[in-house]
Coordinates of N, CA and C in Angstrom, one line a residue:
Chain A
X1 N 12.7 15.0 3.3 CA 11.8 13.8 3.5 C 10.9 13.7 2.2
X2 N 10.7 12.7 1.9 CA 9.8 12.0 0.9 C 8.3 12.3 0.9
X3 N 8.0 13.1 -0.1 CA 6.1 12.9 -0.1 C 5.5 12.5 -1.2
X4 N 4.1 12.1 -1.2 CA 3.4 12.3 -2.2 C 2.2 12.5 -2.0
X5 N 1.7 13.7 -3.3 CA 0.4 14.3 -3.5 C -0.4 13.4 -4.6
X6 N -1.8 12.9 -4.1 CA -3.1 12.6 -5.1 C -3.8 14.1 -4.8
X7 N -4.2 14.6 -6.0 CA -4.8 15.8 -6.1 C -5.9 15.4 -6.0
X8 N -6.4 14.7 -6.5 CA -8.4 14.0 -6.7 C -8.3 13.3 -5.5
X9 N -9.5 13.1 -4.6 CA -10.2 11.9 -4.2 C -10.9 11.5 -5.1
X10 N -11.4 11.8 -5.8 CA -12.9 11.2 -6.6 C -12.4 11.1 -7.5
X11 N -12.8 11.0 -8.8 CA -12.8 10.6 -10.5 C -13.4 10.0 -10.4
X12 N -14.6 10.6 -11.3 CA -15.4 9.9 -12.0 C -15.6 10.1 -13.5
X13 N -15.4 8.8 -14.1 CA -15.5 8.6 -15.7 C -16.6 7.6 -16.2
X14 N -16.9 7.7 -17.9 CA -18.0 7.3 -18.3 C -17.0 6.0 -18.3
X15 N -17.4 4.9 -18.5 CA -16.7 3.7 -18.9 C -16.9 4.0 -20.7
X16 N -15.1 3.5 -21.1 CA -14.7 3.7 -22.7 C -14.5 4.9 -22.4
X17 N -14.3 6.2 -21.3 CA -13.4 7.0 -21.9 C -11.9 6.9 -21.2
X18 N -11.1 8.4 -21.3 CA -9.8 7.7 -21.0 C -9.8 8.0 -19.5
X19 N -8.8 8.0 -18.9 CA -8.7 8.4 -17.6 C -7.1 8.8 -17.3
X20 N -7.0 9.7 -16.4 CA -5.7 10.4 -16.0 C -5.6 10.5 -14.4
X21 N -4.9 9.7 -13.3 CA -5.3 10.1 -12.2 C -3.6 10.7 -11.8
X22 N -3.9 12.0 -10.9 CA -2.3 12.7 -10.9 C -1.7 12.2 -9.8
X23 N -0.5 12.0 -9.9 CA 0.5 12.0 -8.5 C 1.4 13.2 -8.5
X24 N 1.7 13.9 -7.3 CA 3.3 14.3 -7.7 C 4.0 14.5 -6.0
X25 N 5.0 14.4 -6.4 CA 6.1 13.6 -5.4 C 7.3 14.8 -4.8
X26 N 7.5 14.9 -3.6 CA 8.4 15.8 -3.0 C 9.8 14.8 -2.9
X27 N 10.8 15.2 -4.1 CA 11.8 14.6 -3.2 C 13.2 14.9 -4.3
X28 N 14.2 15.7 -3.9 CA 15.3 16.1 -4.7 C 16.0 15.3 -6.2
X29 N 16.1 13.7 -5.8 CA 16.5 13.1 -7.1 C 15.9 12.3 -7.2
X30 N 15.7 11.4 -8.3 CA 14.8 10.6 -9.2 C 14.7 9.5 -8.4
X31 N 13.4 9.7 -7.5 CA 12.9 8.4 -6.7 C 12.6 7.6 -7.5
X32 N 12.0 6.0 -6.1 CA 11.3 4.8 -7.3 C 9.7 5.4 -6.8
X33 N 9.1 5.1 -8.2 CA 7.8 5.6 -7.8 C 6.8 4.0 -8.1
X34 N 5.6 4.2 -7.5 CA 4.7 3.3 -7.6 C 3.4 3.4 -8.1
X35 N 2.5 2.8 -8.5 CA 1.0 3.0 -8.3 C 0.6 1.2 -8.4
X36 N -0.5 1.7 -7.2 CA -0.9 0.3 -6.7 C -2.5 0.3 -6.8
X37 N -3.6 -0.5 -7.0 CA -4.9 -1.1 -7.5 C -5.2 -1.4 -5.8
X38 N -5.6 -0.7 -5.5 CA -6.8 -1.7 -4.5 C -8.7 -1.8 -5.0
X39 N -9.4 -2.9 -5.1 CA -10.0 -3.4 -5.2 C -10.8 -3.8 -4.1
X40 N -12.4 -3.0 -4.0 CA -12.9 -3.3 -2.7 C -12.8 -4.2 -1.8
X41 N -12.5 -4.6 -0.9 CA -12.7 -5.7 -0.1 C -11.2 -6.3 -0.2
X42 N -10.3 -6.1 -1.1 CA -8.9 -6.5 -1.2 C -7.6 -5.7 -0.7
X43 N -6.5 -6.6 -0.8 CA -5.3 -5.7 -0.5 C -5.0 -4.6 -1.8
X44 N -3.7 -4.2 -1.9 CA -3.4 -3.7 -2.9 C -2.5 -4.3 -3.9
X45 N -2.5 -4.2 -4.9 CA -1.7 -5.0 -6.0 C -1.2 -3.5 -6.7
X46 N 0.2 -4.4 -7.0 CA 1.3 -3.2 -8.0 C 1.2 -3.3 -9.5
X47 N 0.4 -2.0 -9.6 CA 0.0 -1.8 -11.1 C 1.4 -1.6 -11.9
X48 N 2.5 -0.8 -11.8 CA 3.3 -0.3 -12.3 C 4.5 0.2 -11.6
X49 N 5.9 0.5 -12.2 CA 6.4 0.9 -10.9 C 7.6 1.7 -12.4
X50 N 8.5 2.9 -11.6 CA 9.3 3.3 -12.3 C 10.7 3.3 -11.8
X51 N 11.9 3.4 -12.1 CA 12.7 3.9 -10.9 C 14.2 4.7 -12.1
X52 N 14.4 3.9 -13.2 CA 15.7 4.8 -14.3 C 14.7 4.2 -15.6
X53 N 15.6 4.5 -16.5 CA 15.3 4.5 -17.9 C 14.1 5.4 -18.7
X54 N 13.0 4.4 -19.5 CA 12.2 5.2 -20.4 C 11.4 5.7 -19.2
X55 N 10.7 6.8 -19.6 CA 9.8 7.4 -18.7 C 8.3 7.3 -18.7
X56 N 8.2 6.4 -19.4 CA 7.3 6.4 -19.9 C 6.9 4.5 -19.5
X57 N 6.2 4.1 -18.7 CA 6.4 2.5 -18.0 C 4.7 2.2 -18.3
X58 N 5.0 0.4 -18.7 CA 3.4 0.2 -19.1 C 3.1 -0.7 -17.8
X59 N 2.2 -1.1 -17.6 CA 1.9 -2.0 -16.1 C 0.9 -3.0 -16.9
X60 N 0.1 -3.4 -15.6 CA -1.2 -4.5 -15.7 C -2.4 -4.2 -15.8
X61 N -3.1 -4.6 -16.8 CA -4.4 -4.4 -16.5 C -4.6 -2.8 -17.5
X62 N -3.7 -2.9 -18.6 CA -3.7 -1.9 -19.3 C -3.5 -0.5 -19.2
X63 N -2.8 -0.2 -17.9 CA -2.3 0.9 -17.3 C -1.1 1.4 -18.1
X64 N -0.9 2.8 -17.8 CA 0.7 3.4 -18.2 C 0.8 4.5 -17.3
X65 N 1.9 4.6 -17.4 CA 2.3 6.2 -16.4 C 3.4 6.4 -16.5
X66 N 3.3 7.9 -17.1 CA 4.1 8.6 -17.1 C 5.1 9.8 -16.3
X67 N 6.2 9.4 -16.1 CA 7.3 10.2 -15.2 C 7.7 11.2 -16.2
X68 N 7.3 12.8 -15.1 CA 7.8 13.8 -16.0 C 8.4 14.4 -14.2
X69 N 9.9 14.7 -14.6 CA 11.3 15.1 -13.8 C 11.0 16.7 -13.3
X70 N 10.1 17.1 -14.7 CA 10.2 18.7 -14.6 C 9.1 19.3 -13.6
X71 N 8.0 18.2 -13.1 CA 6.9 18.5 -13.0 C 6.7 17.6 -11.8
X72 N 7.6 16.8 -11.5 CA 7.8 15.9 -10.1 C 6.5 15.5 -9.9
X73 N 6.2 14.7 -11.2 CA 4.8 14.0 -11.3 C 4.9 12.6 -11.7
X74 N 3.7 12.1 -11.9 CA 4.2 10.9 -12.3 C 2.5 10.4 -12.2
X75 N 1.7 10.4 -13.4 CA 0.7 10.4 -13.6 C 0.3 9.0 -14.3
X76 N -1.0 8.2 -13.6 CA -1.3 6.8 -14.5 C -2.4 7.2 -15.4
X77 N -2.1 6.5 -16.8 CA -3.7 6.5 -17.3 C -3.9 5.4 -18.0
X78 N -5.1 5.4 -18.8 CA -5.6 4.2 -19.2 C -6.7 4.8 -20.1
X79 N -6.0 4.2 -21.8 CA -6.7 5.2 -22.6 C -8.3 4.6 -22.8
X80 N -9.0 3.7 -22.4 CA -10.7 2.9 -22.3 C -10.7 2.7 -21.2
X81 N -11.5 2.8 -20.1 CA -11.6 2.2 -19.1 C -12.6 1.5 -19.0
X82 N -12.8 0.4 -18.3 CA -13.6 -0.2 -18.3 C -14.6 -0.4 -16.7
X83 N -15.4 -1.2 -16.0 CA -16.4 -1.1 -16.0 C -15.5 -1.6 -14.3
X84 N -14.7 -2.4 -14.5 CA -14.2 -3.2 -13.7 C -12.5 -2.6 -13.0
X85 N -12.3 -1.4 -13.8 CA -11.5 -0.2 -12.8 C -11.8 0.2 -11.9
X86 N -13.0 0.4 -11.8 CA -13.8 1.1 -10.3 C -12.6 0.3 -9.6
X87 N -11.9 1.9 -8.0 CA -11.4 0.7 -7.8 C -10.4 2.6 -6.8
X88 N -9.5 2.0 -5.3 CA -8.8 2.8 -5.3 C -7.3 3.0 -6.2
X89 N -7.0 3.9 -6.2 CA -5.5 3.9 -6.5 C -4.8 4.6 -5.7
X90 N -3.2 4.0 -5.4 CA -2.8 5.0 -4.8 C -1.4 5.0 -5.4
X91 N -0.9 6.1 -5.7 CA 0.7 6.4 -5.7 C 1.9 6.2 -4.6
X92 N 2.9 5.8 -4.5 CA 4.0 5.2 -4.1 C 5.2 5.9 -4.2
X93 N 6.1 6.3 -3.2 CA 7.4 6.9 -3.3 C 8.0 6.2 -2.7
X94 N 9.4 6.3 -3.3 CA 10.9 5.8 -2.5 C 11.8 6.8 -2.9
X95 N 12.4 7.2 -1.9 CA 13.8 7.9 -1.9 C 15.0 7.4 -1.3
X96 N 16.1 8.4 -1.7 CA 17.2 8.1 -1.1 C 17.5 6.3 -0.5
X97 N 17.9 6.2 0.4 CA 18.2 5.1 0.8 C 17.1 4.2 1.5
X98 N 15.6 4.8 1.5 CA 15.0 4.1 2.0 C 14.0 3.0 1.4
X99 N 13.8 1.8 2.6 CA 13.2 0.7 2.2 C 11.7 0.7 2.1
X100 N 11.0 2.0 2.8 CA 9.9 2.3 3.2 C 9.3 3.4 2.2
X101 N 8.2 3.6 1.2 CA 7.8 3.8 0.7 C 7.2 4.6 1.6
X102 N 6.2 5.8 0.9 CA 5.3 6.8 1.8 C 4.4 7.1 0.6
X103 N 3.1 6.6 1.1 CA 1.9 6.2 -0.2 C 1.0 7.8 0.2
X104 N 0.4 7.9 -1.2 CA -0.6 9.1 -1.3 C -1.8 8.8 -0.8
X105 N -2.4 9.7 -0.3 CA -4.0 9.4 0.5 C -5.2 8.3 -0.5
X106 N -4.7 8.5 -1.6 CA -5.7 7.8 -2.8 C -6.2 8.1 -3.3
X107 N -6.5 7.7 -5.0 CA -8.0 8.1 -5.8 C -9.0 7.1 -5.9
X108 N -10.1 7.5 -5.6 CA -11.1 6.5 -6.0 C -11.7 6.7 -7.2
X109 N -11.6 6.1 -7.9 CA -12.0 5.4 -9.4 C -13.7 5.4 -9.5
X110 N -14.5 6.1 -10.0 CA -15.8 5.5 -10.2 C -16.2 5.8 -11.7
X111 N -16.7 4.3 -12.1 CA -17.2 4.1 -13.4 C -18.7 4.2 -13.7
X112 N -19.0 5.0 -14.3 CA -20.6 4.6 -14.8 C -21.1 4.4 -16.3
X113 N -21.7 3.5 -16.1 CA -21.9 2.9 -17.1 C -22.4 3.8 -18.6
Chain B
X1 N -1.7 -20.9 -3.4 CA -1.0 -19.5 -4.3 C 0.2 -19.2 -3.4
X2 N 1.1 -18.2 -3.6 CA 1.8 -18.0 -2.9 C 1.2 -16.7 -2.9
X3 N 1.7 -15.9 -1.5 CA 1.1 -14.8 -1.3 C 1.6 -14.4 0.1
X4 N 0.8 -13.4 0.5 CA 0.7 -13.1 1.9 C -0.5 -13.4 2.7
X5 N -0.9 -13.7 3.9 CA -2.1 -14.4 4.4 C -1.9 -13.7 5.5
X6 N -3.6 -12.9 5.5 CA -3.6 -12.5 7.0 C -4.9 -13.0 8.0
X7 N -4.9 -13.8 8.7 CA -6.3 -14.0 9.6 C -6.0 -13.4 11.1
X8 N -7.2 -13.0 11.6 CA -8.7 -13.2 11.1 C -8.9 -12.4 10.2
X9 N -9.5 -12.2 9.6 CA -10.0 -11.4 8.2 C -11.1 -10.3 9.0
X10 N -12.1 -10.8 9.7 CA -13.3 -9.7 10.2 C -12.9 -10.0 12.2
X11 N -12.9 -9.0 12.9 CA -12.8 -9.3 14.1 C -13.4 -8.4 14.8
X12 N -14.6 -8.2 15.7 CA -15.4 -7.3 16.9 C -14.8 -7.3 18.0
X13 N -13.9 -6.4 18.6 CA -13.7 -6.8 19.9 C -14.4 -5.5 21.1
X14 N -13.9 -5.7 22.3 CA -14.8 -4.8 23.1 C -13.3 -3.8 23.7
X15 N -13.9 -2.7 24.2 CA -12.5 -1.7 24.4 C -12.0 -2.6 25.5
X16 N -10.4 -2.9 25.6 CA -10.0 -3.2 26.7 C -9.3 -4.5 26.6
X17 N -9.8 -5.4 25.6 CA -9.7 -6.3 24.8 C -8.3 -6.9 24.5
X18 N -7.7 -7.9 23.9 CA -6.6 -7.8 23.5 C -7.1 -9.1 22.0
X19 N -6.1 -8.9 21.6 CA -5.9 -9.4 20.7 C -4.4 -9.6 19.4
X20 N -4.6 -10.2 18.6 CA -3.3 -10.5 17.7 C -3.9 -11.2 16.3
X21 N -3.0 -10.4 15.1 CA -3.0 -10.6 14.1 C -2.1 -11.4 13.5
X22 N -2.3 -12.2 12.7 CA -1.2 -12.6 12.1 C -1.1 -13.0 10.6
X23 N -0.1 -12.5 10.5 CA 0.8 -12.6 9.2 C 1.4 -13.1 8.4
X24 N 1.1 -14.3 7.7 CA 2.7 -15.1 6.8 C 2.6 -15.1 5.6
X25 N 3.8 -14.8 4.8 CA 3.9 -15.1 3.7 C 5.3 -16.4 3.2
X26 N 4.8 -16.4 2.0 CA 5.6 -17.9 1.4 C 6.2 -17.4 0.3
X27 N 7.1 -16.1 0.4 CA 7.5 -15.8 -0.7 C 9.2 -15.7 -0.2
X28 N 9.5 -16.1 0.9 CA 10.7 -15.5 1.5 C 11.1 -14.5 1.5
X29 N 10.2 -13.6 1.6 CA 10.8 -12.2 1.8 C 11.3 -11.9 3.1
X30 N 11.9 -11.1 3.0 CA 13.5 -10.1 4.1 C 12.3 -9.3 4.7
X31 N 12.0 -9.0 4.4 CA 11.2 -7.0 5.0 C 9.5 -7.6 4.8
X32 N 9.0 -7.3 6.0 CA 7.3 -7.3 6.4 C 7.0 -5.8 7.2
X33 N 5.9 -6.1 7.2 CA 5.0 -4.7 7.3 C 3.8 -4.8 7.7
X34 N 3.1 -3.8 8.7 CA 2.1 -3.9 9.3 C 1.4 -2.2 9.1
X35 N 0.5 -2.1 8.3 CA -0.3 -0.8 8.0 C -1.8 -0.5 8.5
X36 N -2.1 0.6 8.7 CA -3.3 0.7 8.8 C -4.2 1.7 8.0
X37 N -5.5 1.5 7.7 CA -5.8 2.1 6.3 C -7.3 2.9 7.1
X38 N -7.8 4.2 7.4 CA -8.5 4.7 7.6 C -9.1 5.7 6.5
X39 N -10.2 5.7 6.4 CA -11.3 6.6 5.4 C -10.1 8.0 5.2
X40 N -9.5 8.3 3.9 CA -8.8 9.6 4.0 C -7.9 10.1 4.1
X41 N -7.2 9.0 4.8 CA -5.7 9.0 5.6 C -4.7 7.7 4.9
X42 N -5.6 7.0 3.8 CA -4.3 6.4 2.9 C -3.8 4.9 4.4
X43 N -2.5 4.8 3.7 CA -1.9 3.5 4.5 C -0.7 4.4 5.1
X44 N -1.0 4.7 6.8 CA -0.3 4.7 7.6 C 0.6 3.4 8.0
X45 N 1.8 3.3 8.4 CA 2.5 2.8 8.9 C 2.6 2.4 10.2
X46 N 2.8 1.0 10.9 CA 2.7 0.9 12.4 C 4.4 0.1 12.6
X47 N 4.2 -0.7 12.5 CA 5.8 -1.4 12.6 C 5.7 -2.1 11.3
X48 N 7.4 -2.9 11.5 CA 8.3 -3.2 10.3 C 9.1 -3.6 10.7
X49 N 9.5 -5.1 10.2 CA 10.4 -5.7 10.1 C 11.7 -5.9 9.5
X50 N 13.1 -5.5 9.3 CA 13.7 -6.3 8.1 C 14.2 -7.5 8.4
X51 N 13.6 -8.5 9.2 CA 14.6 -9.5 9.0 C 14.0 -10.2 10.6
X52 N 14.0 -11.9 10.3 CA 13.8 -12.5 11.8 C 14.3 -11.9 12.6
X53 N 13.5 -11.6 13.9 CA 13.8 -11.4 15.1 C 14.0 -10.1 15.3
X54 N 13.9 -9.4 14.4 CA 14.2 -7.7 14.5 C 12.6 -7.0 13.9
X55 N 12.2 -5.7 14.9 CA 11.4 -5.5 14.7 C 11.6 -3.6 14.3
X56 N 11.3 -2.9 13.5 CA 11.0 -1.3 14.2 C 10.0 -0.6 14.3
X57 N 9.9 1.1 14.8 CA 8.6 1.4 14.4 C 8.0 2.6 13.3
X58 N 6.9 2.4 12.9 CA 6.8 3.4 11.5 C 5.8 4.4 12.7
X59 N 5.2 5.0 11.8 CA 4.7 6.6 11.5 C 3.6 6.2 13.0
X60 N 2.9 4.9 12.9 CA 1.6 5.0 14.3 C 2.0 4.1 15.4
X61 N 3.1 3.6 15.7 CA 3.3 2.4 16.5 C 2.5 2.7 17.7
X62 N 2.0 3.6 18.4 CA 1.1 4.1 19.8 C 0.2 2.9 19.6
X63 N -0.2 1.6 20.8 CA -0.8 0.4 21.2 C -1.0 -0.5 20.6
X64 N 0.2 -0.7 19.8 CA 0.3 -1.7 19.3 C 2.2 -2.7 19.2
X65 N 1.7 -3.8 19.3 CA 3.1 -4.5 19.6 C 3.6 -5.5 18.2
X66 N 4.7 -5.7 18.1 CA 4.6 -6.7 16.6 C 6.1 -7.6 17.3
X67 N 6.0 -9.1 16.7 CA 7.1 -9.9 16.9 C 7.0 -10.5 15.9
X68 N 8.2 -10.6 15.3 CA 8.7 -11.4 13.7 C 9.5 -12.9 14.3
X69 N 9.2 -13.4 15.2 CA 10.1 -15.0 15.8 C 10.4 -16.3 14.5
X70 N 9.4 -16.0 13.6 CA 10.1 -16.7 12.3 C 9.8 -15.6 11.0
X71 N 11.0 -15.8 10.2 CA 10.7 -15.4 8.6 C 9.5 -15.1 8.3
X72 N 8.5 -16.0 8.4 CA 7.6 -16.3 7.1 C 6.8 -15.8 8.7
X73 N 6.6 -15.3 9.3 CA 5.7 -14.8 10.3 C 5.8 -13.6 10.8
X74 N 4.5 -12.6 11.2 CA 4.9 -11.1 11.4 C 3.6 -10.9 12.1
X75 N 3.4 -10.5 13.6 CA 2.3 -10.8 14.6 C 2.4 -9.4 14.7
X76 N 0.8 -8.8 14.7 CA 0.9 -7.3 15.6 C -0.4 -7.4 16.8
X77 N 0.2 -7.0 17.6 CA -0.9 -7.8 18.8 C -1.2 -6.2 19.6
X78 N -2.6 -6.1 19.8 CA -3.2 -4.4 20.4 C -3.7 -5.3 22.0
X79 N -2.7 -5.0 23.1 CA -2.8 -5.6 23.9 C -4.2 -4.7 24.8
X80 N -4.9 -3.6 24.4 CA -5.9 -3.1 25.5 C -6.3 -2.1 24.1
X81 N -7.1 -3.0 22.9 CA -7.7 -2.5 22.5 C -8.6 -1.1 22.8
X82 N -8.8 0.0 21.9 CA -9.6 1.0 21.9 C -10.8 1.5 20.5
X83 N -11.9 2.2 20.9 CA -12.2 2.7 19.8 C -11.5 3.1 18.6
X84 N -10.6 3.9 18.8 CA -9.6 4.3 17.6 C -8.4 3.9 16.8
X85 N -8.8 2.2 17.4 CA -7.9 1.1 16.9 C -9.1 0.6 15.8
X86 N -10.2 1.2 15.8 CA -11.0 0.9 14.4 C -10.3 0.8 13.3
X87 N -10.5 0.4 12.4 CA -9.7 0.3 11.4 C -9.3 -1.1 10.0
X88 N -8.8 -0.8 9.7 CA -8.4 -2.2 8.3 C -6.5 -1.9 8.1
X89 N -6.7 -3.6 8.7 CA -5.4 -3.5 9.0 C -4.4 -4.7 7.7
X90 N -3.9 -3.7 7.1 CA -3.1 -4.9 6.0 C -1.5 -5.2 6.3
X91 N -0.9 -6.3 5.6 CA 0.2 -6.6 6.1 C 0.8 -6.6 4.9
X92 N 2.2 -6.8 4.4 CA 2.6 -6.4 3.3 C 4.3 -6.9 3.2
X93 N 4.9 -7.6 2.2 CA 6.3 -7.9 2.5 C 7.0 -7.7 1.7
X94 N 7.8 -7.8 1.5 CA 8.7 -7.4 -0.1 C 10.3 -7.8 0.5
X95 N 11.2 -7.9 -1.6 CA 12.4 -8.6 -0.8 C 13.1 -7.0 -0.1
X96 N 14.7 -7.1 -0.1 CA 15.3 -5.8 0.4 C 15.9 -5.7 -0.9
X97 N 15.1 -5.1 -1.7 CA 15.6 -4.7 -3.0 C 14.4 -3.9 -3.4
X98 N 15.0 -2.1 -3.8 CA 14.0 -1.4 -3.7 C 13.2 -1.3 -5.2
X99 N 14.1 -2.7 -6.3 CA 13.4 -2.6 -7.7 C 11.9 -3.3 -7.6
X100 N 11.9 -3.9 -6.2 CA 10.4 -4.6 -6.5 C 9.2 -4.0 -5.8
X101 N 8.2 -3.8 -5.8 CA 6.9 -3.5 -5.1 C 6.8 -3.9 -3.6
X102 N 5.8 -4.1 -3.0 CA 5.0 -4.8 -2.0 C 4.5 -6.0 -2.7
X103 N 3.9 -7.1 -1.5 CA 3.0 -8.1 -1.8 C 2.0 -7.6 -0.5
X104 N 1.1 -6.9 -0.8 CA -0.1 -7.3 0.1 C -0.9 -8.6 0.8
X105 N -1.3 -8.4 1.6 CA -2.4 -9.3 1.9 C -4.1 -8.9 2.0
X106 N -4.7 -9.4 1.7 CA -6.1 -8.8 1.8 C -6.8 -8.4 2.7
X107 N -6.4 -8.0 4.0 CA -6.8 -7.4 5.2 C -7.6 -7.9 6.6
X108 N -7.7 -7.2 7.0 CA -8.4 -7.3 8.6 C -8.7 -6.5 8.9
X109 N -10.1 -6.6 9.2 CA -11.4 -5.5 9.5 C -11.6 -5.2 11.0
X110 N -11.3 -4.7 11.9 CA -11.3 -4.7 13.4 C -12.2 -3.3 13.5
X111 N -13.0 -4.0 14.7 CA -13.7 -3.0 14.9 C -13.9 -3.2 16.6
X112 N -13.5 -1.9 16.9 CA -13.5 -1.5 18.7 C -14.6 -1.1 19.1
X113 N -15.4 -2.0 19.8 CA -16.6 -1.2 20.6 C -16.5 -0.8 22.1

């Protein structure tokens, strides 16, 4: 069966520095993976997504995340952050044949000024 | 816009209660979704669609009912509301193709007294 670990609930960063938030994922061959933006009061929007090729995938809103196979991780960062990140995140798996994703509990994002 | 649309957006109801949510989106998507998001516990799953007139159930289906009678529609109805139907309830669609994300909707705030 398919999992995924956010090791943080919290993070908290100065706004302008970088930010790293971790995922890592239970599942034997190279899932599709996700990370998605929710924004208080809103749904969730798809920041990035990976599933073959470079490992290395850039998204929206000046995101990147990187898939590392060895480490069954799959970490977003964002080298300034800004003011208007505050915000949750959550990581996204897909395996095998399924249509149903199985999302991580979340990181919440807090910026101070 | 096109998107996913969920009303009511804020709803009080009293234990015992019933009610129904509803869902459409205008993207023609195959596969909808009905989640629930509690402090900690991330986006649980309740039911799931792939396709008119077929419904199944995810991870919490316990008091809650859902009917997909058109495409662009996806109802989950808590026929004897409870306290522990508290919650923020989002709806979510995507095509049957596991290269794309979700489309969220921006939620529903229910609260059981």
């Amino acid at each position: 069966a398919q999992s995924v670990t956010q090791p943080d609930i919290h993070i908290t960063v100065s706004e302008g520095a970088s930010l790293e938030l971790r995922c890592n994922y239970s599942y034997g061959a190279t899932p599709y993976l996700f990370w998605y933006v929710q924004s208080p009061g809103q749904g969730l929007q798809l920041l990035l997504k990976y599933f073959s090729g470079d490992t290395l995938v850039q998204g929206i809103k000046g995101f990147e995340a990187e898939f590392k196979r060895s480490q069954s991780s799959f970490n977003l960062r964002k080298p300034s952050v800004h003011w208007s990140d505050a915000a949750e995140y959550f990581c996204a798996v897909l395996s095998g044949g399924s249509y149903i994703p199985t999302f991580g509990r979340g990181t919440s994002l807090i910026v101070h000024p | 816009n096109a998107g996913v649309t969920q009303t009511p957006k804020f709803r009080v109801l009293k234990t015992g209660q019933s009610m129904t949510l509803l869902c459409a989106q205008d993207m023609n998507h195959e596969y909808m979704y009905w989640y629930r998001q509690d402090p900690g516990m991330g986006l649980r799953l309740i039911h799931y669609s792939v396709g008119e007139g077929t419904t199944a159930k995810g991870e919490v289906p316990d008091g809650y009912n859902v009917s997909r009678l058109k495409k662009q529609n996806f109802l989950l109805g808590l026929e004897s509301a409870a306290p522990s139907q508290t919650s923020v309830y989002f709806c979510a669609s995507s095509y049957p193709n596991r290269d794309y994300g979700y489309t969220f909707g921006s939620g529903t705030r229910l609260t059981v007294v």
